[in-house]
PDB file of C-alpha atoms and ligand atoms in Angstrom:
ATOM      1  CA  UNK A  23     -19.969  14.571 -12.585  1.00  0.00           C
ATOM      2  CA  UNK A  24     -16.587  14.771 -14.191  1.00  0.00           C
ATOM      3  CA  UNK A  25     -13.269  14.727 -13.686  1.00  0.00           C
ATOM      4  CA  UNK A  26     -12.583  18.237 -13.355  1.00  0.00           C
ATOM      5  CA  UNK A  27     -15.174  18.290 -10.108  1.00  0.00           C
ATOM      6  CA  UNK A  28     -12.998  14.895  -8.587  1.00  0.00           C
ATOM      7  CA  UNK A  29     -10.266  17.232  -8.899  1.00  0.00           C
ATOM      8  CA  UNK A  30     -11.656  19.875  -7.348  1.00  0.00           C
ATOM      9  CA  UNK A  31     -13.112  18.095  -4.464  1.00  0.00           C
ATOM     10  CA  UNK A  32      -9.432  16.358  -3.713  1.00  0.00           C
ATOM     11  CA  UNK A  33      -7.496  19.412  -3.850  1.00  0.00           C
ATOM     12  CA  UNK A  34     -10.368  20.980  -1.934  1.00  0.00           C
ATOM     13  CA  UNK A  35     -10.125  17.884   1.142  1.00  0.00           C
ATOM     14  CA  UNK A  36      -6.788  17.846   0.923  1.00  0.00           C
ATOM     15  CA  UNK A  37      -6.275  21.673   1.254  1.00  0.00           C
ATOM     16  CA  UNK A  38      -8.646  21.498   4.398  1.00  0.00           C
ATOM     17  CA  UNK A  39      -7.237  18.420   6.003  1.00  0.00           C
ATOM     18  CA  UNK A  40      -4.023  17.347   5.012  1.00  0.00           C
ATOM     19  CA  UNK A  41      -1.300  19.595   5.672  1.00  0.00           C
ATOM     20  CA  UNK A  42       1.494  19.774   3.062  1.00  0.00           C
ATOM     21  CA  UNK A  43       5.145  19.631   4.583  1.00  0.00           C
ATOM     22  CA  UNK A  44       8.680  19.585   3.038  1.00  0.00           C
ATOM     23  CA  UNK A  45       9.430  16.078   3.504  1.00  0.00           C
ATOM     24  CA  UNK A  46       5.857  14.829   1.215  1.00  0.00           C
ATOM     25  CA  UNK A  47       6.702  17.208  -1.047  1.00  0.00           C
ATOM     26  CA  UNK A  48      10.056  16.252  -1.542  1.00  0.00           C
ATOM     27  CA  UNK A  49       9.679  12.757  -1.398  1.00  0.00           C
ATOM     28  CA  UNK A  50       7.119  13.680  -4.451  1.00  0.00           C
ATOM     29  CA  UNK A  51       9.553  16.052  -6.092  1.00  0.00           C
ATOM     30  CA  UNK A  52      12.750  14.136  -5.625  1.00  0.00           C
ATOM     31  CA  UNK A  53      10.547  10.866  -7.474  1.00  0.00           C
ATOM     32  CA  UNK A  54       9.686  13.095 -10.023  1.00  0.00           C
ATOM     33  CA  UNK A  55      12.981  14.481 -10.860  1.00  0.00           C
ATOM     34  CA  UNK A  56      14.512  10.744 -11.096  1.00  0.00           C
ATOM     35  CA  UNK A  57      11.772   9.640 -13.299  1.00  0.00           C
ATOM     36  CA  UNK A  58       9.561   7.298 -11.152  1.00  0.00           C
ATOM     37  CA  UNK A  59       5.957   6.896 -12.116  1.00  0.00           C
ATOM     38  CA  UNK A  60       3.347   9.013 -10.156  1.00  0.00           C
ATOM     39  CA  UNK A  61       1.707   6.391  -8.847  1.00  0.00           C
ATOM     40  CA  UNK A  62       1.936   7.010  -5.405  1.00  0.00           C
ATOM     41  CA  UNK A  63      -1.060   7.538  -3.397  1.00  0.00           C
ATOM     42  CA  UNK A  64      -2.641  10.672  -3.431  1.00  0.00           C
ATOM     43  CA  UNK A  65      -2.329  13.118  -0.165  1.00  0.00           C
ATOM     44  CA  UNK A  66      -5.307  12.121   1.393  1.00  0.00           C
ATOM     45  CA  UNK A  67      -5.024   8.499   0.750  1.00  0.00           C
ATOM     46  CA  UNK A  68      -1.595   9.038   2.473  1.00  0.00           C
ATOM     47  CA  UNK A  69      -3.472  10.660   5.149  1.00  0.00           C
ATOM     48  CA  UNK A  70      -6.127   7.642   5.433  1.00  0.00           C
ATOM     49  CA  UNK A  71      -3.101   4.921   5.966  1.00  0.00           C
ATOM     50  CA  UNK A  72      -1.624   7.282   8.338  1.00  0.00           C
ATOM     51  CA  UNK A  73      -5.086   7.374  10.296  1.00  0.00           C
ATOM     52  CA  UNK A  74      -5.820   3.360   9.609  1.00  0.00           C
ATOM     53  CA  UNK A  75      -2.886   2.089  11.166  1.00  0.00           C
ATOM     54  CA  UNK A  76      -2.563   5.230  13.852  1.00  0.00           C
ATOM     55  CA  UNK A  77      -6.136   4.707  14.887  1.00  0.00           C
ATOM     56  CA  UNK A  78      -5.387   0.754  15.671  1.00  0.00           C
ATOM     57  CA  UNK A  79      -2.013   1.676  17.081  1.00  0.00           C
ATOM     58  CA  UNK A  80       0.353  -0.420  14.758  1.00  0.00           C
ATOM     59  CA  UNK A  81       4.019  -1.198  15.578  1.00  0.00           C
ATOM     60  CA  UNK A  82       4.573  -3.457  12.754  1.00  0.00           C
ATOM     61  CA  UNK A  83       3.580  -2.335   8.992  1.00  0.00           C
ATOM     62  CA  UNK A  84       4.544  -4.034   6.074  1.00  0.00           C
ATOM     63  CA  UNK A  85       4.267  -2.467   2.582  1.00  0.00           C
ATOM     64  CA  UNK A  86       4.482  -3.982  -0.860  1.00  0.00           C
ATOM     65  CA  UNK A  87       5.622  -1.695  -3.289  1.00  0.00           C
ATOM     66  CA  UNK A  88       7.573   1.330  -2.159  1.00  0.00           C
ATOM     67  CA  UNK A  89       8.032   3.207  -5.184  1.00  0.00           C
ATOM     68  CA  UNK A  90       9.564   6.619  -4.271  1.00  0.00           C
ATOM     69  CA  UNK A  91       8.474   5.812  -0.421  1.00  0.00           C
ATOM     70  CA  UNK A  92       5.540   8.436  -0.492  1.00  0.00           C
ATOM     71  CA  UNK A  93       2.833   6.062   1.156  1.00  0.00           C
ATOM     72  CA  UNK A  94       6.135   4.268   3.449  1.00  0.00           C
ATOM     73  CA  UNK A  95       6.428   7.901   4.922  1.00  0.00           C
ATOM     74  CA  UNK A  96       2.869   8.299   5.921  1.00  0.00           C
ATOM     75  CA  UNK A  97       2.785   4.735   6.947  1.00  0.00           C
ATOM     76  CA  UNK A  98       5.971   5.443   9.304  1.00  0.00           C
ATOM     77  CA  UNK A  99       4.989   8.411  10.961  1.00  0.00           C
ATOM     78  CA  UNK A 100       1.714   6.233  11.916  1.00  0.00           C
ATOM     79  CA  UNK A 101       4.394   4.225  14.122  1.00  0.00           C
ATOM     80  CA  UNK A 102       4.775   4.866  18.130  1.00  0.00           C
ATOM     81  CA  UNK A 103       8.610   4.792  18.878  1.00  0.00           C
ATOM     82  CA  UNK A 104       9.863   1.266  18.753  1.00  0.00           C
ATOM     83  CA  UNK A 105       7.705   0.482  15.971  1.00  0.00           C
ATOM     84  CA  UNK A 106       8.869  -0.747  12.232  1.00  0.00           C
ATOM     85  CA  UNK A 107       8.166  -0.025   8.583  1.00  0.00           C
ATOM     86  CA  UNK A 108       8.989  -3.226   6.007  1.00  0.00           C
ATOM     87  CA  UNK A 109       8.673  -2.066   2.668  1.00  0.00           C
ATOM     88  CA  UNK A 110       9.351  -3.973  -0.559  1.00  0.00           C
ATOM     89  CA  UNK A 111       9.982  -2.383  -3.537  1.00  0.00           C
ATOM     90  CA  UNK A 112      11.831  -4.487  -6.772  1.00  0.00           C
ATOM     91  CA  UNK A 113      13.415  -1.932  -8.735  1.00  0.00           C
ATOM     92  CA  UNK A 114      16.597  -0.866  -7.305  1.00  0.00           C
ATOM     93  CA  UNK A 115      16.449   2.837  -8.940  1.00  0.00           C
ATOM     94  CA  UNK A 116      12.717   3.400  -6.816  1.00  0.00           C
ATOM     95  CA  UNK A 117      14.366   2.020  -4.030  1.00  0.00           C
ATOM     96  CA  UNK A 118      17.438   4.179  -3.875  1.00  0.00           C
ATOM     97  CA  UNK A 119      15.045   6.910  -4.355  1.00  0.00           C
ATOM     98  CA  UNK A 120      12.922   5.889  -1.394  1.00  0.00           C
ATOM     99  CA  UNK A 121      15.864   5.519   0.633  1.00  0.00           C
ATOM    100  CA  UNK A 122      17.002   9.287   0.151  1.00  0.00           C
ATOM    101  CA  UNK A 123      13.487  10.512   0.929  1.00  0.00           C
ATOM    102  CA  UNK A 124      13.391   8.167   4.201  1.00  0.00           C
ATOM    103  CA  UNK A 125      16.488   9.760   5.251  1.00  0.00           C
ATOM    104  CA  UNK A 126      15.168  13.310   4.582  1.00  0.00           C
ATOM    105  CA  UNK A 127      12.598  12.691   6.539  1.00  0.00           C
ATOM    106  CA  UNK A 128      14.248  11.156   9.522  1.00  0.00           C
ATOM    107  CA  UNK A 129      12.713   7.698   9.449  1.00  0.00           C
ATOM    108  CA  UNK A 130      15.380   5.858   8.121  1.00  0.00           C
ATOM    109  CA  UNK A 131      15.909   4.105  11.339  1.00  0.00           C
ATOM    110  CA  UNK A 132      12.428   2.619  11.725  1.00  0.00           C
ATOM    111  CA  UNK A 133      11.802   1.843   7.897  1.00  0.00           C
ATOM    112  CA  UNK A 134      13.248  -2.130   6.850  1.00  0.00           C
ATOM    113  CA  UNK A 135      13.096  -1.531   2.986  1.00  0.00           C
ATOM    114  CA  UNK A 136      13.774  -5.077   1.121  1.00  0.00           C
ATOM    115  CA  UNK A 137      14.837  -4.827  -2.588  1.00  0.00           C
ATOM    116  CA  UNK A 138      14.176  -7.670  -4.541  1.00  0.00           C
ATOM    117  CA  UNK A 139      10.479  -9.300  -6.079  1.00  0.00           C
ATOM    118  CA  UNK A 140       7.753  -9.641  -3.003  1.00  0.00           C
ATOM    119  CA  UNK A 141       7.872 -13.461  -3.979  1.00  0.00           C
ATOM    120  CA  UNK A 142      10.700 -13.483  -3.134  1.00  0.00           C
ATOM    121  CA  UNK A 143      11.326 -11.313  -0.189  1.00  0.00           C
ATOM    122  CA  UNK A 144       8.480 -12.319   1.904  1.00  0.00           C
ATOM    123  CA  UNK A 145       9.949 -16.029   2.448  1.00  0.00           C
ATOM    124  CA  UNK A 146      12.538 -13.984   3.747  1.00  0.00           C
ATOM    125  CA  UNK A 147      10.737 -11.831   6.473  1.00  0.00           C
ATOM    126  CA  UNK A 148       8.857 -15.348   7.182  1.00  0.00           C
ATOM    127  CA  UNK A 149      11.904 -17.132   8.228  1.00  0.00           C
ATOM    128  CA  UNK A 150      13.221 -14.051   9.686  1.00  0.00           C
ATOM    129  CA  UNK A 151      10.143 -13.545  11.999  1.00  0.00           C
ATOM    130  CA  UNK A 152       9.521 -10.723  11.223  1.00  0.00           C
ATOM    131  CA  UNK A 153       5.673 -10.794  11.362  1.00  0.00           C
ATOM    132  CA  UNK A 154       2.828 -10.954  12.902  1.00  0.00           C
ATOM    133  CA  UNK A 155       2.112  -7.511  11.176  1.00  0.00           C
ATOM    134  CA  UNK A 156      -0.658  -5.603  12.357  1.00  0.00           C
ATOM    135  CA  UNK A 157      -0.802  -3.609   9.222  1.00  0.00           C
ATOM    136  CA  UNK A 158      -0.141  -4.170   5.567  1.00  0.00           C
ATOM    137  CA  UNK A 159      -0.163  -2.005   2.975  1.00  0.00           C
ATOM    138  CA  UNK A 160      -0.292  -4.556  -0.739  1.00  0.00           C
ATOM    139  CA  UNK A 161       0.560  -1.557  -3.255  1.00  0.00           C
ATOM    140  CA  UNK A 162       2.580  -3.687  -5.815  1.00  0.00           C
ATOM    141  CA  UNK A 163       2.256  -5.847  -9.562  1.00  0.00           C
ATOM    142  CA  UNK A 164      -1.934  -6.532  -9.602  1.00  0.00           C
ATOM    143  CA  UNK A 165      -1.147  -9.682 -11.446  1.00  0.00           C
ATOM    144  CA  UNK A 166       0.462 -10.872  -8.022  1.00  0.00           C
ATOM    145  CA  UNK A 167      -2.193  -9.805  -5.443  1.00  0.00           C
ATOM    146  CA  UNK A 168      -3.941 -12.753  -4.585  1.00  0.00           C
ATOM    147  CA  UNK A 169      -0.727 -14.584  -3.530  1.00  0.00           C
ATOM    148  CA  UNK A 170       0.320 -11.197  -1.879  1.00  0.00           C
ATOM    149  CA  UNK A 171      -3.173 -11.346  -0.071  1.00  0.00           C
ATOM    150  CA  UNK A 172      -2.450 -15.024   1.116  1.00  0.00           C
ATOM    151  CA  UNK A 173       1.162 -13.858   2.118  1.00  0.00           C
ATOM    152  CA  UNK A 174      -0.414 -10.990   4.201  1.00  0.00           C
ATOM    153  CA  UNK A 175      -2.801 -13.430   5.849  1.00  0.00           C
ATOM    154  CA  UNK A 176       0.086 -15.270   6.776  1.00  0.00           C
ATOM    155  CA  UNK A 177       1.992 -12.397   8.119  1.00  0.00           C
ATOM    156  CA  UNK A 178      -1.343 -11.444  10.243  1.00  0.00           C
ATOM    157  CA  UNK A 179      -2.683 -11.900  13.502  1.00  0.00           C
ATOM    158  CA  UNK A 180      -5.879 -12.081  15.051  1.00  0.00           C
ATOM    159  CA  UNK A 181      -6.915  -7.924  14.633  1.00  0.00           C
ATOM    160  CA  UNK A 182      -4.584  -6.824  11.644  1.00  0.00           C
ATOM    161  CA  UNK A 183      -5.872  -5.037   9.035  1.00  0.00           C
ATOM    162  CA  UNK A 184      -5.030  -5.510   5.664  1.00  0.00           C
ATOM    163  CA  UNK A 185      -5.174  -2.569   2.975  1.00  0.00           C
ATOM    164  CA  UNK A 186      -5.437  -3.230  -1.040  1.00  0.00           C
ATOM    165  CA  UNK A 187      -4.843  -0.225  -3.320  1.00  0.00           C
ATOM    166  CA  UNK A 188      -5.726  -0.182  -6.900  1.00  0.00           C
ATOM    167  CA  UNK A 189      -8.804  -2.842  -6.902  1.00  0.00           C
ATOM    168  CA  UNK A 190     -11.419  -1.074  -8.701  1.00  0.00           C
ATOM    169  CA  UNK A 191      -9.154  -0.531 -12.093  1.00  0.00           C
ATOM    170  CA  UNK A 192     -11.898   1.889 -13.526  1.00  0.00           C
ATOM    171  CA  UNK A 193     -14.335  -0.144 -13.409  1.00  0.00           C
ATOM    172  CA  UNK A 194     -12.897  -2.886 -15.689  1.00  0.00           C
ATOM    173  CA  UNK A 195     -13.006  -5.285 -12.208  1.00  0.00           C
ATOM    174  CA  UNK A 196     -16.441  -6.195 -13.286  1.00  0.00           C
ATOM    175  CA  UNK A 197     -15.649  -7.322 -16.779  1.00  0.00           C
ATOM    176  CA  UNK A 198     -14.856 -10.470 -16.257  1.00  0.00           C
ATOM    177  CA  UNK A 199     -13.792 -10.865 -20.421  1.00  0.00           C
ATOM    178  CA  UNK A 200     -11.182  -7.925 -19.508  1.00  0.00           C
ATOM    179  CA  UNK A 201      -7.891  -9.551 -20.779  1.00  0.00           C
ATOM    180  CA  UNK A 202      -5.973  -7.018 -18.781  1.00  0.00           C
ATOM    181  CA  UNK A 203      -3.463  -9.135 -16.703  1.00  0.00           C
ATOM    182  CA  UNK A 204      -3.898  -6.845 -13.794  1.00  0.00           C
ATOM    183  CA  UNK A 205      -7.315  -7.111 -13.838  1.00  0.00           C
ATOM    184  CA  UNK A 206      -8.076 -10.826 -14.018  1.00  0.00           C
ATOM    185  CA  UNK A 207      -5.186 -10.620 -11.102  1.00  0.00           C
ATOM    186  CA  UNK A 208      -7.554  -8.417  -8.930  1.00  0.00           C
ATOM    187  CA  UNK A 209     -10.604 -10.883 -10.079  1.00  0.00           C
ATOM    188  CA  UNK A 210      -8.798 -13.628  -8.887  1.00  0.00           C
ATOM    189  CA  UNK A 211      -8.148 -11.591  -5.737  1.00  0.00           C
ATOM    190  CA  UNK A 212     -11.430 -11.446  -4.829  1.00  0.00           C
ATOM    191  CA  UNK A 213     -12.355 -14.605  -5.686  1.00  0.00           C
ATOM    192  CA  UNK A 214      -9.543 -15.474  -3.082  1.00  0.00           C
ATOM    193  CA  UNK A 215     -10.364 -13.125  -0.161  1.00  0.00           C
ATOM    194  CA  UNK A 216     -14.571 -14.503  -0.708  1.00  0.00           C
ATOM    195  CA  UNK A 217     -13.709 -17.296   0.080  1.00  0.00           C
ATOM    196  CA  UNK A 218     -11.090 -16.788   3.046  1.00  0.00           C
ATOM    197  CA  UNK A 219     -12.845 -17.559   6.026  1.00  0.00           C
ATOM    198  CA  UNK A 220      -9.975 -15.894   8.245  1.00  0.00           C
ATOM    199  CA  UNK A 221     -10.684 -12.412   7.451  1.00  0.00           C
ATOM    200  CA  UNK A 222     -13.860 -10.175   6.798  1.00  0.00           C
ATOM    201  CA  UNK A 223     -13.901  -7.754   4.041  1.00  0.00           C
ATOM    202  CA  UNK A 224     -15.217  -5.014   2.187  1.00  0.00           C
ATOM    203  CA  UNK A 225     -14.006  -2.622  -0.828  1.00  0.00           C
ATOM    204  CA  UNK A 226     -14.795   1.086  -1.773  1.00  0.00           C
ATOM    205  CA  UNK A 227     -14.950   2.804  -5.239  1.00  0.00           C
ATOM    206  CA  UNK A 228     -12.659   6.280  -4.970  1.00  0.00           C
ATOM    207  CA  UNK A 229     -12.298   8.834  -7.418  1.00  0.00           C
ATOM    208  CA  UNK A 230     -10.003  11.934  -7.037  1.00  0.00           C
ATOM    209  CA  UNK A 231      -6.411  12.759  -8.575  1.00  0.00           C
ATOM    210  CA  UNK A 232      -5.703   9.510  -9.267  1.00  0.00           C
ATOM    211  CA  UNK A 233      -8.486   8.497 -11.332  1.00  0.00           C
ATOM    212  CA  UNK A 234     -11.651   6.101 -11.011  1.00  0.00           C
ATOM    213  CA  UNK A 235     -10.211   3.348  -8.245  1.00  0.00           C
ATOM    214  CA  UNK A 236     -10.860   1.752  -5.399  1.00  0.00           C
ATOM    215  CA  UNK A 237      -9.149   0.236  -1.873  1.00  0.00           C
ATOM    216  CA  UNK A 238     -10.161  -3.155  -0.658  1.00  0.00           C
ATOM    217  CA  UNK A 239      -9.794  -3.503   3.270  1.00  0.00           C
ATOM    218  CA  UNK A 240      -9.509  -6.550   5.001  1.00  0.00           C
ATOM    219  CA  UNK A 241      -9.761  -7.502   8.837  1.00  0.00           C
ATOM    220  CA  UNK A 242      -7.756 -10.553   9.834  1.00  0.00           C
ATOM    221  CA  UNK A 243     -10.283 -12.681  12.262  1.00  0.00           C
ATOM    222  CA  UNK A 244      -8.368 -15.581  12.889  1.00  0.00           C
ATOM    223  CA  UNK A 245      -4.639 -15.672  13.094  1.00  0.00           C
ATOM    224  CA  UNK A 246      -2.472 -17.437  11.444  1.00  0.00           C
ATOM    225  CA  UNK A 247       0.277 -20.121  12.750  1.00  0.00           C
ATOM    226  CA  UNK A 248       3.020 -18.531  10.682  1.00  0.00           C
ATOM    227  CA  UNK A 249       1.739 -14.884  11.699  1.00  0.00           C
TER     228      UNK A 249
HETATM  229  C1  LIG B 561       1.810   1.733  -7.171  1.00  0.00           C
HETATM  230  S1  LIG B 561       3.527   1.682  -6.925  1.00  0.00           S
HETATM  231  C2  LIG B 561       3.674   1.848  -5.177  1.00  0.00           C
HETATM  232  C3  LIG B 561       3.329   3.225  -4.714  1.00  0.00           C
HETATM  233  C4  LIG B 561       3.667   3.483  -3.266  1.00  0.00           C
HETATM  234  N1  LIG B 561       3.040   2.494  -2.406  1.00  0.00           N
HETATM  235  C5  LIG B 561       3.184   4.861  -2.873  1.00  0.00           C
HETATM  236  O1  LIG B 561       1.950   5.045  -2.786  1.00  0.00           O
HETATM  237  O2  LIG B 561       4.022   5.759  -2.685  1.00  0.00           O
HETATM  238  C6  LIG B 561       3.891   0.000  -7.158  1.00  0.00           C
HETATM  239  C7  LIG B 561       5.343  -0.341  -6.889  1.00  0.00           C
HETATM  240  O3  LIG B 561       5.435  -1.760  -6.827  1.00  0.00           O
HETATM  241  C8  LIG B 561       6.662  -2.135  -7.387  1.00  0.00           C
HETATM  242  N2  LIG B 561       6.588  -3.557  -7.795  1.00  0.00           N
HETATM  243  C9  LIG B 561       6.077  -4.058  -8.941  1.00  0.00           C
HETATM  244  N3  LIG B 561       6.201  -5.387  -8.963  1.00  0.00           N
HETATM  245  C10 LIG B 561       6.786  -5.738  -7.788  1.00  0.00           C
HETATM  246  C11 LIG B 561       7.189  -6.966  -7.226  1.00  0.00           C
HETATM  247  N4  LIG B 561       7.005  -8.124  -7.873  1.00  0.00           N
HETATM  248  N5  LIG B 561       7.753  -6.947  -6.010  1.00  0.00           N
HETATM  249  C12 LIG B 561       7.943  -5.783  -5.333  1.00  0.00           C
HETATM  250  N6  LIG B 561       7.602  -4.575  -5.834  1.00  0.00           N
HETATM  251  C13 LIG B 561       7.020  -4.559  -7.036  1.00  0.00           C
HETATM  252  C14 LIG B 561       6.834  -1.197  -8.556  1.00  0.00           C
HETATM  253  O4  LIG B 561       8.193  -1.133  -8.967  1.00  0.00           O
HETATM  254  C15 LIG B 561       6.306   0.101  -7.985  1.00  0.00           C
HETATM  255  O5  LIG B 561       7.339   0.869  -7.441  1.00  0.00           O
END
């Protein structure tokens, strides 16, 4: 099995089941032109956030880590009308980017996007009470995630769902000599969300246009006081 076949097989799914429209491709486009990273999600991992959080009927997503708001768009058209979007994103230059492509799509009103470091922000929403959240996206710095996972637990309530990109790293997850800052931060993730008896958990290995991954997903049993 290569690479070539993942390839394949994504553009294949996605050309069957998630339909392309000017305001993805844009958003994509318009990223690309300003220089962002593409490290967005791919189309049909949009398309599985857009299903998560549609499928439990969410009204209140958070996201950490905008980018070029490619994943924020799926995530907001998830939303029933009333509902919000909280994205975090700390570089000002993604964020003005995202902000374009949330007006071009027309979601500007319903997405809450926070510039600054998650560490910082999330105090913020906190004390603004802005949570519970029943969905949240943690798409940000690896080296950060397990304090982004407790953050998200505290944001939660009884029935959210919690969604981790980016927790497979190629593999290097299970070498625990890696020196990789961003994986000993996903190590120390799991170690964390083991041993959280609020939530119940899984992860799945993905491979497709972007690479050898994986996405952790995490059910929020108990809520929490600050949620
Ligand atoms: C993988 S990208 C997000 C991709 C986006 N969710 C999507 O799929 O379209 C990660 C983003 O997290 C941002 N980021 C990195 N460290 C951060 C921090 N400490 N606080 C908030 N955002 C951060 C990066 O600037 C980058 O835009």
């Amino acid at each position: 099995m290569t690479e070539d076949c993942w390839l394949a097989v994504d553009r294949y799914i996605t050309d069957h089941l998630v339909s392309s429209d000017a305001a993805l491709e844009s958003a994509l486009q318009v990223s690309a032109a300003a220089g962002l990273r593409s490290i967005n999600v791919s189309p049909n991992q949009g398309k599985l956030l857009f299903l998560m959080a549609k499928a439990m009927g969410a009204r209140n997503i958070l996201e950490l880590g905008t980018l070029g708001g490619y994943s924020a768009i799926w995530l907001a058209r998830a939303l029933p009308a009333g509902g919000r979007l909280v994205t975090i994103e700390v570089d000002p230059t993604c964020a003005d980017i995202a902000r374009q492509n949330f007006l071009r799509e027309g979601c500007a009103d319903r997405v809450d996007l926070r510039v600054g470091p998650a560490l910082e922000v999330l105090p913020h929403i906190e004390a603004e009470r802005l949570g519970p959240f029943d969905f949240i996206f943690i798409d940000a710095d690896k080296v950060n995630y397990p304090h982004y996972l407790a953050w998200a637990i505290k944001l939660s309530r009884a029935g959210s769902l919690i969604v981790a990109d980016n927790v497979v790293r190629e593999g290097a997850v299970a070498d625990a000599t890696s020196r990789d800052a961003a994986v000993q931060g996903v190590r120390r993730f799991y170690s964390v969300l083991a041993a959280e008896p609020r939530v119940t958990a899984t992860a799945i290995q993905t491979v497709g246009v972007k690479g050898y991954d994986g996405l952790a997903v995490i059910l929020v049993t108990e809520g929490s006081e600050a949620g």
